[in-house]
Coordinates of C-alpha atoms in Angstrom, one line a residue:
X1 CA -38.9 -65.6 0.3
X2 CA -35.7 -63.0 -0.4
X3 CA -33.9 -65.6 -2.5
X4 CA -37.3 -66.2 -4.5
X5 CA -37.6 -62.9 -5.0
X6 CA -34.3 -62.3 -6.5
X7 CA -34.4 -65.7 -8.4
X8 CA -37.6 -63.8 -10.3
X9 CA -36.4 -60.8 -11.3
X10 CA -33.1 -62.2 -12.5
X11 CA -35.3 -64.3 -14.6
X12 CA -37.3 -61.6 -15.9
X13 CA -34.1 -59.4 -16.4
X14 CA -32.4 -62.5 -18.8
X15 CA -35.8 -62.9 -20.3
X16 CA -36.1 -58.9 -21.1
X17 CA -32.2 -58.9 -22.4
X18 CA -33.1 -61.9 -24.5
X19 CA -36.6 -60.5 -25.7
X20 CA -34.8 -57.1 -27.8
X21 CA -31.3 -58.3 -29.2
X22 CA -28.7 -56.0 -31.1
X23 CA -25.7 -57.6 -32.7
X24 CA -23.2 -56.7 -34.9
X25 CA -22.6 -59.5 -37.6
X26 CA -20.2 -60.9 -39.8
X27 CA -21.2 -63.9 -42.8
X28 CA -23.0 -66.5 -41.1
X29 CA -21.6 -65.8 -37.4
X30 CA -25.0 -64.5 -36.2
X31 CA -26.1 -67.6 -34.6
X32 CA -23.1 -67.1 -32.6
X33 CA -24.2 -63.9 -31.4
X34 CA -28.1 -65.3 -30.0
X35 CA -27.8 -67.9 -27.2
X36 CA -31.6 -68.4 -26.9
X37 CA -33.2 -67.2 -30.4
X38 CA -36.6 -68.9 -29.2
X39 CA -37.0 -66.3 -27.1
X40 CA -36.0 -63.1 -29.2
X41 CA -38.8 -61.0 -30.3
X42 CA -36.8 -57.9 -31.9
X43 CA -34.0 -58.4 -33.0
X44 CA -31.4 -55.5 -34.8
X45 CA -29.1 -56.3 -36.6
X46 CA -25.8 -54.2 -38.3
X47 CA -22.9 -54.8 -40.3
X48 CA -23.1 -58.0 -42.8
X49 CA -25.3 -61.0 -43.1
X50 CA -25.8 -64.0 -45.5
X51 CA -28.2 -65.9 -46.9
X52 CA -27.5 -68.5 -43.9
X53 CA -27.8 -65.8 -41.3
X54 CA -31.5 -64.9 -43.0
X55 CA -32.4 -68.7 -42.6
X56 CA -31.8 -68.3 -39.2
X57 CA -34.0 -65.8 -38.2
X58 CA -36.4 -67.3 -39.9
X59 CA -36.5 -70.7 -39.2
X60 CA -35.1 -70.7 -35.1
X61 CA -36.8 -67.4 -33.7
X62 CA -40.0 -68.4 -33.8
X63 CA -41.2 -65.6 -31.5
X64 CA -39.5 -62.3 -33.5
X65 CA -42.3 -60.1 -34.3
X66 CA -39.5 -57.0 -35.2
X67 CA -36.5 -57.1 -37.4
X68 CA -34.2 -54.3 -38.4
X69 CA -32.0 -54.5 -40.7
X70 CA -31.6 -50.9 -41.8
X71 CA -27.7 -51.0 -40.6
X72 CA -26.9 -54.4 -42.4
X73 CA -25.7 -55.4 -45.6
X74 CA -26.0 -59.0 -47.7
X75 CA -23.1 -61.0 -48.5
X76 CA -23.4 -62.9 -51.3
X77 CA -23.5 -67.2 -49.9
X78 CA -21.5 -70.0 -51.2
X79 CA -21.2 -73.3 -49.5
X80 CA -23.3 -76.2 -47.5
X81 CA -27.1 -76.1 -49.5
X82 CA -29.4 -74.2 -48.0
X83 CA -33.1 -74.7 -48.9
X84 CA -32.2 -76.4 -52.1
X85 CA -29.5 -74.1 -53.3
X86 CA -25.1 -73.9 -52.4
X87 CA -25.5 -70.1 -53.7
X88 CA -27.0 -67.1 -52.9
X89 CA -26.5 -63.5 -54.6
X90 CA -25.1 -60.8 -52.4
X91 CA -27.4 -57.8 -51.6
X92 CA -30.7 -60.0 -52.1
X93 CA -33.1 -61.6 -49.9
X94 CA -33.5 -65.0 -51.4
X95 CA -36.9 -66.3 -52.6
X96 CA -39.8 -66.7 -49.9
X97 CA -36.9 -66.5 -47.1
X98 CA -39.4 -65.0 -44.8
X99 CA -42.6 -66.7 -46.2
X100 CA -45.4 -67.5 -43.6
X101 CA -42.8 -65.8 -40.8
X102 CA -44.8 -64.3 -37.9
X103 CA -43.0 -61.1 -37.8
X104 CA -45.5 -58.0 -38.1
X105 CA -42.3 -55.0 -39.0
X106 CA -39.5 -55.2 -40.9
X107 CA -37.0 -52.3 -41.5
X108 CA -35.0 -53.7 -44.6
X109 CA -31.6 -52.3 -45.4
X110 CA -30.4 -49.2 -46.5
X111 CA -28.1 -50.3 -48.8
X112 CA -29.4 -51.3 -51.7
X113 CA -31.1 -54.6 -51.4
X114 CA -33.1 -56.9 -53.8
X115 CA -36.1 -58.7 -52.8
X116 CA -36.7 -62.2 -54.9
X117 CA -40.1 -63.9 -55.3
X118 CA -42.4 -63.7 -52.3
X119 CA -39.7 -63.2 -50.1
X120 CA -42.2 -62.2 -47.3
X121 CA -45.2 -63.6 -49.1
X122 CA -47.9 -64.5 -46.1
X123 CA -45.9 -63.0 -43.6
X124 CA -47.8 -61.4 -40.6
X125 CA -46.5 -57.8 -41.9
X126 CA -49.0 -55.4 -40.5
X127 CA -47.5 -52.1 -42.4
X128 CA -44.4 -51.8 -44.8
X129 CA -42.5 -48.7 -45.8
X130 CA -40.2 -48.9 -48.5
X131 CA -37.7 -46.7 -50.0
X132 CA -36.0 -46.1 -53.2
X133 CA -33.2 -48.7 -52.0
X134 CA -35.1 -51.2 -52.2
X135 CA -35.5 -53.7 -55.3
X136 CA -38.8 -55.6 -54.8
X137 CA -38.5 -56.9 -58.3
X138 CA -39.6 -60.9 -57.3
X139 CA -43.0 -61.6 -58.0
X140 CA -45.5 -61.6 -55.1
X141 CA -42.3 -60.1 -52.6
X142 CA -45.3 -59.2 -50.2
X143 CA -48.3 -61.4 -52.0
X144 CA -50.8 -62.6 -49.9
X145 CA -49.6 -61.3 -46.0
X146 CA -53.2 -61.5 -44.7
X147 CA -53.0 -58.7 -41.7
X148 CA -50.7 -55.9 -43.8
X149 CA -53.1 -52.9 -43.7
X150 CA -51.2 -50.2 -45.3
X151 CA -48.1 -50.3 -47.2
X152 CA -46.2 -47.1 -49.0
X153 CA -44.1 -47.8 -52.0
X154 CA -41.4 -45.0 -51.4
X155 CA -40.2 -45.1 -54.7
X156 CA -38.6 -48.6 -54.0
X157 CA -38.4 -50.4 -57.2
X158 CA -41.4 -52.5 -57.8
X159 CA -42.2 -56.4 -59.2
X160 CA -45.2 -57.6 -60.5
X161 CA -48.5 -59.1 -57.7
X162 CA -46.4 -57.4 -55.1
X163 CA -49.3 -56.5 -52.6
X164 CA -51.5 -58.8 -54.5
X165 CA -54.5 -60.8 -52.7
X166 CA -53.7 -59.2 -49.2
X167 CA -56.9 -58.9 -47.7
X168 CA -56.8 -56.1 -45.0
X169 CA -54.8 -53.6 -47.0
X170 CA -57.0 -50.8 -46.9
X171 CA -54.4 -48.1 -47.8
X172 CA -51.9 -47.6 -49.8
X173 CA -49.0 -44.3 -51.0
X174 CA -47.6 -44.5 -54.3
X175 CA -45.4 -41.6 -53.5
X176 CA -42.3 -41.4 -55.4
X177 CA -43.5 -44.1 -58.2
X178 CA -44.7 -43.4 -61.5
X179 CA -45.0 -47.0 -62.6
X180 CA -47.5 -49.8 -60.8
X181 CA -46.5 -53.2 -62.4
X182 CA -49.2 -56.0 -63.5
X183 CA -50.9 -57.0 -60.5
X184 CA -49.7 -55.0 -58.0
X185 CA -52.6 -54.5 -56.3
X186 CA -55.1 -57.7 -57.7
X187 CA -57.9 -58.9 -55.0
X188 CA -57.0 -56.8 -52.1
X189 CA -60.4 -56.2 -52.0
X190 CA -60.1 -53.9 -48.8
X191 CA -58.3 -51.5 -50.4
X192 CA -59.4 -48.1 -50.5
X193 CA -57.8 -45.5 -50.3
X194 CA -54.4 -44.8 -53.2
X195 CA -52.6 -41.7 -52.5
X196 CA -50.1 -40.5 -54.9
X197 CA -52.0 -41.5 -58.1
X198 CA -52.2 -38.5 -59.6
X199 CA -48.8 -38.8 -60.4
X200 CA -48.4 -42.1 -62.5
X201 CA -47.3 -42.9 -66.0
X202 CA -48.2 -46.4 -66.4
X203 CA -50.7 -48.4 -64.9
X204 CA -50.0 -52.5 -65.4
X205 CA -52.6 -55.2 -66.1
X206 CA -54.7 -55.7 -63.3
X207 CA -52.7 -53.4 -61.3
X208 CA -56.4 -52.8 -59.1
X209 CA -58.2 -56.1 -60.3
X210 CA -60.7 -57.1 -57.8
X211 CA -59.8 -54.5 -55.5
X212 CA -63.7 -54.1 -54.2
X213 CA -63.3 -51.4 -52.0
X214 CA -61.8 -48.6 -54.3
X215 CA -64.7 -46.7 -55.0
X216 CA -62.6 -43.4 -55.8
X217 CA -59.3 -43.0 -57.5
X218 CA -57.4 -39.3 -59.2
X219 CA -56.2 -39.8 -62.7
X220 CA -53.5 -37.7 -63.6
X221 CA -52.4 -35.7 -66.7
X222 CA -48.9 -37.7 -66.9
X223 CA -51.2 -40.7 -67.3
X224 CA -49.6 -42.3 -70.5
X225 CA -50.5 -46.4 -70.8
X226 CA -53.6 -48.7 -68.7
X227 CA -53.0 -52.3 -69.0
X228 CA -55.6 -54.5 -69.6
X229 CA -58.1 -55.2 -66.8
X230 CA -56.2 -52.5 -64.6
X231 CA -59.7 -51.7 -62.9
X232 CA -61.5 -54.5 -63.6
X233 CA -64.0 -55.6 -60.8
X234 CA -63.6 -52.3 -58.7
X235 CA -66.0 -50.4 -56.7
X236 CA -65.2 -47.2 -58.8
X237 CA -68.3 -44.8 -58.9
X238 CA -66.7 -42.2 -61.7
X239 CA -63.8 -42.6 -63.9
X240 CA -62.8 -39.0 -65.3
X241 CA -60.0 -39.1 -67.4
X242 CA -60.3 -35.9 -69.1
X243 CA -57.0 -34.9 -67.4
X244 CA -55.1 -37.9 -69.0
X245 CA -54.2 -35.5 -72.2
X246 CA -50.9 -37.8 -72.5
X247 CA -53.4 -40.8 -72.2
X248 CA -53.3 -42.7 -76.3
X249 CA -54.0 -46.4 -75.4
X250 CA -55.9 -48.2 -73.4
X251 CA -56.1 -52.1 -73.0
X252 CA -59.0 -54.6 -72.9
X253 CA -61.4 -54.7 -70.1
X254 CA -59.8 -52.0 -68.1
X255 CA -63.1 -51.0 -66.4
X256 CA -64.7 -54.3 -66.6
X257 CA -67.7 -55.8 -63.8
X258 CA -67.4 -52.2 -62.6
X259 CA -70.5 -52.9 -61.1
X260 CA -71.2 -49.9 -59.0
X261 CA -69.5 -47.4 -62.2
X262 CA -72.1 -44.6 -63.1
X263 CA -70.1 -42.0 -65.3
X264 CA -67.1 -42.5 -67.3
X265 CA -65.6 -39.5 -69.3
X266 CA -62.3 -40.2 -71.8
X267 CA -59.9 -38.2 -72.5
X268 CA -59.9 -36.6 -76.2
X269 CA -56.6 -37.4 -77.0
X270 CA -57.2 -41.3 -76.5
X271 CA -56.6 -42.9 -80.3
X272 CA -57.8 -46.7 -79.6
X273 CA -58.6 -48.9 -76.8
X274 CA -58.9 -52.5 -76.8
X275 CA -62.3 -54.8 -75.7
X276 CA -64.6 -54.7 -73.2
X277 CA -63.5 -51.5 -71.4
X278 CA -67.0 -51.0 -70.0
X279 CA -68.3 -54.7 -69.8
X280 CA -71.3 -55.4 -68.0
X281 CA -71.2 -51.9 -66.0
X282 CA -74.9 -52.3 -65.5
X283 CA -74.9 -49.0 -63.4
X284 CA -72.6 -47.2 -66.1
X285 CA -75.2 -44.3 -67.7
X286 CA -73.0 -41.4 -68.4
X287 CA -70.3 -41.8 -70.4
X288 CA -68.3 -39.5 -72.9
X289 CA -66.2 -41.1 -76.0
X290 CA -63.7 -39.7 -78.3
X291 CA -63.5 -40.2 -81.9
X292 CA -62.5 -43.4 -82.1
X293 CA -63.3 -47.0 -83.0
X294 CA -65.8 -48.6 -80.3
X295 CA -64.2 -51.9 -80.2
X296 CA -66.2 -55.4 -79.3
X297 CA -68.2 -55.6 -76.7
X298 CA -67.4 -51.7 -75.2
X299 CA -70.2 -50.7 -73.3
X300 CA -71.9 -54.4 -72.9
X301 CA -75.1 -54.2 -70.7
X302 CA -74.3 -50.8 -70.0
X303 CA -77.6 -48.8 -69.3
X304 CA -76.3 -45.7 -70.9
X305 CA -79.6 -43.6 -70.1
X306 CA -77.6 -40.1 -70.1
X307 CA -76.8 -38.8 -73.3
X308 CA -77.0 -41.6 -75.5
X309 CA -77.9 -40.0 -78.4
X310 CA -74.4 -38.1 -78.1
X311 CA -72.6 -41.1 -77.0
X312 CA -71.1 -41.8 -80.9
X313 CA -69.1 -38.7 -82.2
X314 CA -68.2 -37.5 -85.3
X315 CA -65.2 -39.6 -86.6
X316 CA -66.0 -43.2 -85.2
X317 CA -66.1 -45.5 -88.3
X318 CA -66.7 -48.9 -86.7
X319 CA -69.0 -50.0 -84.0
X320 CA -67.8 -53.3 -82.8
X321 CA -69.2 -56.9 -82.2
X322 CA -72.0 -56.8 -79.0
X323 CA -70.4 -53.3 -78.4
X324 CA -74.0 -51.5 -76.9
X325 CA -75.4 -55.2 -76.5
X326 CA -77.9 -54.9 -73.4
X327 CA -78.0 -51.0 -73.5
X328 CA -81.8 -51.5 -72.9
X329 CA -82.1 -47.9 -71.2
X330 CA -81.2 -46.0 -74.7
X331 CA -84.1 -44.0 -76.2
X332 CA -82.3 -42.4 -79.0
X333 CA -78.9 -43.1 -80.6
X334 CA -77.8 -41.0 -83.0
X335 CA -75.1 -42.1 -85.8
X336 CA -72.3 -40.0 -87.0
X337 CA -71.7 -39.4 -90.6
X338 CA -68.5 -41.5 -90.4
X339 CA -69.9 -44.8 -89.6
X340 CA -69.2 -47.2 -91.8
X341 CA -69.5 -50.6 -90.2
X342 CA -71.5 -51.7 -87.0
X343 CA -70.9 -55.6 -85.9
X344 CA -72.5 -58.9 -84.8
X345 CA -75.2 -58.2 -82.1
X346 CA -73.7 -54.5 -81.9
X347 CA -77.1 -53.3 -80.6
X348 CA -78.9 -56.9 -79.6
X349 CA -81.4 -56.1 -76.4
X350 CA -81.7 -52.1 -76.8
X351 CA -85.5 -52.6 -76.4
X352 CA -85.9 -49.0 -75.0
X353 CA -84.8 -47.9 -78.4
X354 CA -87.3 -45.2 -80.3
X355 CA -85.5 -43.2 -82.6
X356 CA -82.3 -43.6 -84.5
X357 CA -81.0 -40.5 -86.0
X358 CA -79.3 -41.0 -89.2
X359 CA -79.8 -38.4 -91.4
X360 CA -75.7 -37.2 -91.4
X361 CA -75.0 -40.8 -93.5
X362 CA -74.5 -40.4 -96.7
X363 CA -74.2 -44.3 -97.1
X364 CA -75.7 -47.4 -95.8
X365 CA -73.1 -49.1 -92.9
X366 CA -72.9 -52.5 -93.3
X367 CA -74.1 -54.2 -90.3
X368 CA -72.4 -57.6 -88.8
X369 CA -75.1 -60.6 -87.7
X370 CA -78.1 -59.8 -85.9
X371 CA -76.9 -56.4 -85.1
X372 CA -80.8 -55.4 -83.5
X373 CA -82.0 -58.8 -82.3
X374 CA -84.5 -58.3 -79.8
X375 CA -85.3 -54.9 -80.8
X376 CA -89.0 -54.1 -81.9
X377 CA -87.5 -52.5 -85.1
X378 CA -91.3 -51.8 -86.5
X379 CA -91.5 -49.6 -83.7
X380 CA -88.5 -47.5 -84.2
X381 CA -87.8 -44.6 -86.1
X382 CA -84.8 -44.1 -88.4
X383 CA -84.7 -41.1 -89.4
X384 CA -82.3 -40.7 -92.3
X385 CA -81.4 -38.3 -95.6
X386 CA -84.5 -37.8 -98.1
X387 CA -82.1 -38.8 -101.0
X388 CA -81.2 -42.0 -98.9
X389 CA -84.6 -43.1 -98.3
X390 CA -84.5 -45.9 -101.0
X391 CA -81.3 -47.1 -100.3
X392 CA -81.8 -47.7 -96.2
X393 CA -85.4 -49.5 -97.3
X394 CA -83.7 -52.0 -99.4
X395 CA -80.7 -52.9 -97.5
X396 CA -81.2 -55.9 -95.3
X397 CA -81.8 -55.5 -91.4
X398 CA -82.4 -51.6 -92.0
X399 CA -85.2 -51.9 -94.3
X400 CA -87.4 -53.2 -91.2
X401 CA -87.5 -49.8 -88.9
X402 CA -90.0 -47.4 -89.5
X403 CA -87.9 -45.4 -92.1
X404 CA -88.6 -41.8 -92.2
X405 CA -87.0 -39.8 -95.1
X406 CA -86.3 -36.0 -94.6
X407 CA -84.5 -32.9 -95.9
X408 CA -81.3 -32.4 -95.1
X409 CA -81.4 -29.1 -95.4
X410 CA -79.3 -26.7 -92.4
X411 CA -82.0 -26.8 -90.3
X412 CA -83.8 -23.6 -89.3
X413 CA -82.3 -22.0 -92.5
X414 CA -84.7 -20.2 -94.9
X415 CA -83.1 -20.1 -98.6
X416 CA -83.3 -16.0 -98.3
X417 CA -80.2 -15.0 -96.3
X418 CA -82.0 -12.6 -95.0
X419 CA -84.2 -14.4 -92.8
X420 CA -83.5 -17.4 -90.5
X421 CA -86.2 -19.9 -88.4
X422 CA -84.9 -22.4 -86.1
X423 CA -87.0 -24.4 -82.9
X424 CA -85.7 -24.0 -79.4
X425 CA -87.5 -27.2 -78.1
X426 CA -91.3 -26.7 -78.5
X427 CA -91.0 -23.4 -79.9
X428 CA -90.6 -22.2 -83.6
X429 CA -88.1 -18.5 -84.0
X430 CA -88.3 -16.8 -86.8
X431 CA -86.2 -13.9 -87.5
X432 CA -86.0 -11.3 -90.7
X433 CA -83.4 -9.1 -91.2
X434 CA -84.7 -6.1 -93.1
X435 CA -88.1 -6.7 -93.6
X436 CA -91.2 -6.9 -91.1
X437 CA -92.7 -10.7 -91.1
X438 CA -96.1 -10.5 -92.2
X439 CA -97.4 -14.2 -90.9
X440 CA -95.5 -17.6 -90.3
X441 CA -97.8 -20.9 -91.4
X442 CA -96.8 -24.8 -90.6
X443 CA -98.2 -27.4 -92.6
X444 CA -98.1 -31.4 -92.3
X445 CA -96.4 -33.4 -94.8
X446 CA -99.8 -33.6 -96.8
X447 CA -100.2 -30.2 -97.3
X448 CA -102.4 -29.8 -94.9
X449 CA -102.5 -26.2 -92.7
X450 CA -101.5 -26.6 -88.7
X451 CA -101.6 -23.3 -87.9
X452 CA -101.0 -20.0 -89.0
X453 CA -99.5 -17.2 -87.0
X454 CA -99.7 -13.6 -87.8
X455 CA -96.8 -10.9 -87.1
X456 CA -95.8 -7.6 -87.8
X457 CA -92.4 -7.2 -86.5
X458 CA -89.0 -8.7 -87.2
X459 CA -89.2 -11.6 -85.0
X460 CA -91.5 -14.0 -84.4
X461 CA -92.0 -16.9 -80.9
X462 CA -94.7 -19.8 -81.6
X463 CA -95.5 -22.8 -79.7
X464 CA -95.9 -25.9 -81.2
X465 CA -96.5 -27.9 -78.3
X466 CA -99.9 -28.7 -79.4
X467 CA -99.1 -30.2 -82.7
X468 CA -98.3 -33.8 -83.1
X469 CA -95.2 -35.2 -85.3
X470 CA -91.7 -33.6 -85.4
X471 CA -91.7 -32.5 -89.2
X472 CA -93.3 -29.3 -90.8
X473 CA -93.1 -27.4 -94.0
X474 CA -92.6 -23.7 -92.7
X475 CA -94.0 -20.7 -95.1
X476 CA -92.8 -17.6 -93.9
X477 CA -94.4 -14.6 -95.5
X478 CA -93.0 -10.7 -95.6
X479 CA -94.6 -7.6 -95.7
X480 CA -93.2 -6.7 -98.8
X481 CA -95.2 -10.0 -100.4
X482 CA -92.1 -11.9 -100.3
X483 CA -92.4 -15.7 -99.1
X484 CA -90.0 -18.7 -98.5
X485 CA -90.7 -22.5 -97.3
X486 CA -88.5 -24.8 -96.0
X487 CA -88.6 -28.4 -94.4
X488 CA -88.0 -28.3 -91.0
X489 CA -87.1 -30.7 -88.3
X490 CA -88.5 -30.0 -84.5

């Protein structure tokens, strides 16, 4: 029983030694240095190593789980092939070297040290932590590794799909980057947390694309450039970019499928921004816009039911192709004096449409194909300029809206300077400057008397709330037998 017993623990001692192995290695003598590499789970390794040394590890310890490689460095490789090739660059992890490798942690070099494509693509990485020494510049260096669950970026030097499609990364630093190449981040749809964003410059194409778990992410004011479909397909709630005063262009798509998007706010500064960036966000209904073009299908099937009617500022000229196309929650849209040009199917679907306001336009925008099919345009209101009356009820697709012509005079102006009317909601004001208000009276477009209010003092309050329509000719008498009438909208 004694000699069993030491028989066993030597066995358990050789196994232990074997299990953690540090070597010291020169070019392609490391398989010198491991008698029993089946058995090695960690391994360390210092000094130099080649391409053929990397092979080895990869392809003869089938059990390593751990490799450190923080004290080596990479020769450069010239000789026998090797996986296709008789040469390998020094300080670079060759292509998909450690692709599909069971290792879960790897501690890469601190010299400086490149990374070429998917170099641990599929690898059973669990958490990576680079640093600026590193040069991950292949594409897909760490694509696909289906248990890596948080990775930080360490201002290592990055290559496009990096992380993409890993499916349990849930978390994520960006500290010490600025710039997030296309794709970095594409289908890891677990993804959910980003810290460090707040600092970035540049965001690549599909840099978050399909990544269904991010329902939060900080834009920052260094913000310059947004690829196209950068958040495409997220789980963003609320996109405020009014920080981003750096931000100018934006690319197509960029907010895209957003399904679960509610407000989006753009920064001022922005000066044009390519298709799409709101596509079929059916929960998208706040949303602020500069003064810019609204390219082809912007805000398509977008409910917009918050502040629609402010939703096109002053200084848009073109509404684009099927840009509000499905915006069936819009009650009123109002249309800045600079439009000039709305496109095919621009507003096709808006069927909760009653009242376009119009009356800034001092000409008739031409409109694109079937700009309002499906809207019941008999039922809606355009309201435009009384001297534009004629022109909106002879031009094609406008002349079918219930046209309403009116003044365009400031409203709640009286032509005295001295004395000013304005509503506040249902209310009519009406204030004199000088000169007591004898009696206020509102009359229908016919001519017909509403009401008549009398005063006394200076300033007068009357509801309205009990009068129908929205327009009213207001007479405003003085005590001194003066009297003044003006048009007014409510």
């Amino acid at each position: 029983m004694k000699s069993v017993s030491v028989f066993l623990t030597l066995l358990l001692f050789v196994g232990l030694r074997a299990a953690a192995v540090e070597v010291t290695a020169t070019p392609g003598g490391l398989a010198a240095l491991v008698s029993d590499p089946a058995t090695v789970t960690e391994l360390k390794v210092a000094g130099t190593v080649d391409a053929s040394d990397l092979f080895f590890v990869d392809s003869e310890m089938t059990q390593l789980r751990t490799l450190d490689l923080s004290a080596a460095t990479v020769a450069a490789y010239s000789g026998e092939r090797l996986r296709g090739y008789t040469n390998y660059a020094a300080g670079e992890i060759p292509a998909r070297t450690f692709a599909g490798n069971a290792m879960t942690k790897v501690v890469l070099p601190a010299a400086p040290v490149t990374l070429a494509d998917g170099a641990f693509a599929g690898s059973g990485l669990t958490s990576l932590s680079l640093t600026p020494s590193v040069k991950a510049t292949g594409l897909g260096v760490f694509s696909g590794c289906p248990a890596l669950a948080e990775a930080s970026t360490g201002g290592a030097t990055l290559g496009t799909y990096i992380f993409a499609a890993c499916p349990e990364l849930t978390e994520v630093s960006l500290e010490g980057n600025t710039t997030l190449p296309e794709g970095i981040f594409e289908d890891c749809a677990a993804l959910a947390t980003v810290r460090g964003s707040e600092a970035l410059v540049s965001i690549g194409a599909k840099a978050f694309d399909g990544c269904a778990a991010l329902g939060d992410f900080t834009f920052g004011a260094a913000l310059a450039s947004i690829g196209d479909r950068a958040f495409a397909s997220t789980g963003l709630t609320a996109a405020d970019m009014t920080a981003c005063r750096s931000l100018r262009r934006m690319g197509s798509w960029v907010f895209a499928d957003c399904h679960s998007l509610e407000a989006a706010f753009l920064p001022s500064g922005l000066t044009a921004i390519g298709k799409g960036t709101f596509f079929d966000c059916t929960s998208l209904r706040e949303a602020s816009f500069p003064a810019i073009d609204i390219a082809d299908y912007t805000f398509k099937d977008a409910p917009l039911s918050e502040n629609a009617e402010k939703l096109i500022p002053q200084g848009v000229t073109t509404i684009g192709d099927y840009a509000l196309k499905g915006a069936d929650e819009v009650s009123v849209l109002k249309l800045p004096s600079t439009l000039e040009s709305i496109g095919d199917g621009a507003m096709e679907g808006m069927t909760g449409l009653t009242l376009i306001t119009a009356e800034e336009l001092g000409s008739v925008p031409a409109l694109g194909q079937d700009v309002w099919s499906g809207v019941d345009q008999h039922g809606v209101e355009l309201r435009v300029a009384e001297q534009m009356g004629t022109s909106f009820a002879s031009a094609p697709q406008w002349q079918d809206f219930r046209i309403n012509a009116v003044s365009t005079a400031v409203p709640g102006t009286v032509a005295e300077s001295s004395l000013r009317a304005r509503f506040d909601g249902m209310s009519l004001m009406v204030r004199s400057s000088g000169t007591d208000i004898a009696s206020v009276t509102l009359y229908d477009l016919a001519g017909n008397v509403l009401m008549t209010v009398p005063c006394g003092s200076d300033e007068l309050v009357a509801d309205t709330s009990h009068l129908g329509g929205n327009i009213f000719i207001v007479r405003v008498v003085l005590a001194d037998g003066r009297d003044a009438a003006l048009k007014m909208l409510r």
